[in-house]
Amino acid sequence: MPKTLTIIGMGACGVAAFAEAVTRLSYDPGDGWLIHLIERDDALARGLAFGTEQPGHLLNTESRLMGLYDQEPGHFRTWLEARRAEAGTPLDPDGVEYPQRREYRLYMRDVLDRALDRARAAGIDVRIHHQEAVSIEGNHLAARITLSDGTTIATDIVLLTIGTPDPDRFGTLNGAPGYFDSPYPAHQMTEHIERDQPVVILGSGLSAIDAVMTLLDNDHRGHIHLISKEGMLPRVEIPAPETGYERRYLTLENVHRLIRERGAAFSIVDLFRLFRTEAETAAGRPIDWQAEDRYGGDAEAALLHDIAVAEAEDEPFQRILTAARHDSTAIWNLLRPVDQKRFGKWLAPHFAAARFVTPMINARRLADAMARGLLTVRGQIDETVADEGGAGFTVTFDNGDTLETPIVVNATGQATTLDEMKEPLIKDLLAKQWLQPHPVGGAIAHRATCRIISATRDAPRLYALGQLLNGELRDTNAVWFNVECAGRAVDDILRQR
């Protein structure tokens, strides 16, 4: 009897999982499968990050790591080279390329369309639903998904690929005039923020930089304030960070050896010592680690420094962290929960700044905006409150300074813990204890298969990809890693016959 798989969310993770399932089923269909694709947006293969039309919204990962087929990270680069050649603007085969995200959306759609065509040719029944999944009922044998229009879908297995959940961090600001809960979709900002208005953007990471690019793309003239706890910008991409470095110290082998020889747990201190030794070896010189702590420092000076060292290809951190990407989750899972929490408190902002970097073209735009007095970055924010009567907002800093602004954009990034995710479906599954919170974020799941581990034995068969597993699988912001996980999950799903 045919089995039913339902994929909820058809952004990058959903497309990758569907393409992998169709690839497998087209040559080994078993007793047959029905696949439901649920997407609340009016278009599949778009998602929040890639649905933008802003020219300044670029991929933050080099094109050679963005393929959507399992074990083929370079597929997007191959697709991109063919597309550019056809347009008469061929890529340099050895060049670094960070395309606009709207171009990547075309690639996602192409992968989806090819999978749909292949499914039809193979006789795989695929049904598409443009609704939001709001709840799930059932048990281990079968589940029933309720959609926002009241219809239900019977299914055997559910794969949650809901993308990047919005955080519910500033609930007291919701509904206040001039408050934007997210920088996406970008048209909300461009349509409702006047060009001469000063703007406060909460956050200073990649989402915040997207918000700045949205404003700059639309010739914004009012002052832009990037404000966060750390006051740190991401570092600047170096050419081809995925090539040219072989680790000697920060390796899974050395981590295991430390645990075995000492008979003690691997700690956050051990992790930093290995990284420090690796970095100084790669740099060929001692590193002033106190100077590398940019918390609350001069963001403009740091940005100019990062541009210079990236141009000189003299920045070791990105090469080390990119080279370690295939070991990062395994190393992460060898840390105890207490050390994972310490990582989040002590090292996570510095790790994120070096691992999730800004393309050079956008870094130069930021530096230009700073030089023109249009953009400032500041750390040590305390709180943001809406003024009475809807007249604007007041931002307070740890030292007691205040800043008045008519516009606030929440660009603090994705939700990490289940209780701050605003998705109705997540709240439903959390209330049923079918999702269990991981100690440092996301849900508890089987690391090798991405299958959700529920608190009750009667839970439906649930799998997840992406940010829902951010505590269990650390690198869930990376498309290449989520594609790899999609392959694992689909492999396990299709074995259940």
Short mmCIF file of N, CA and C in Angstrom, two decimals, residues 149 156 305 350 352 356 421 442 444 460:
data_model
loop_
_atom_site.label_atom_id
_atom_site.label_comp_id
_atom_site.label_asym_id
_atom_site.label_seq_id
_atom_site.Cartn_x
_atom_site.Cartn_y
_atom_site.Cartn_z
N ASP A 149 -7.14 26.74 6.15
CA ASP A 149 -8.49 26.86 5.61
C ASP A 149 -9.42 25.78 6.16
N ASP A 156 1.47 9.60 6.60
CA ASP A 156 2.21 8.67 7.45
C ASP A 156 3.38 9.36 8.14
N HIS A 305 39.65 47.42 8.66
CA HIS A 305 40.71 46.42 8.84
C HIS A 305 40.35 45.13 8.12
N HIS A 350 31.46 35.90 18.30
CA HIS A 350 32.73 35.96 17.57
C HIS A 350 32.76 34.87 16.49
N ALA A 352 30.12 33.57 14.95
CA ALA A 352 29.20 33.97 13.89
C ALA A 352 29.81 35.05 13.00
N PHE A 356 29.94 33.55 9.32
CA PHE A 356 28.88 34.04 8.43
C PHE A 356 29.22 35.48 8.07
N MET A 421 9.64 30.96 18.99
CA MET A 421 9.22 30.83 17.61
C MET A 421 7.73 31.10 17.50
N GLY A 442 16.20 25.01 19.62
CA GLY A 442 15.58 24.04 18.72
C GLY A 442 15.02 22.84 19.46
N ILE A 444 14.88 18.49 20.23
CA ILE A 444 15.70 17.29 20.34
C ILE A 444 15.35 16.35 19.19
N PRO A 460 3.28 11.18 16.24
CA PRO A 460 3.47 10.84 14.82
C PRO A 460 4.95 10.81 14.46
#
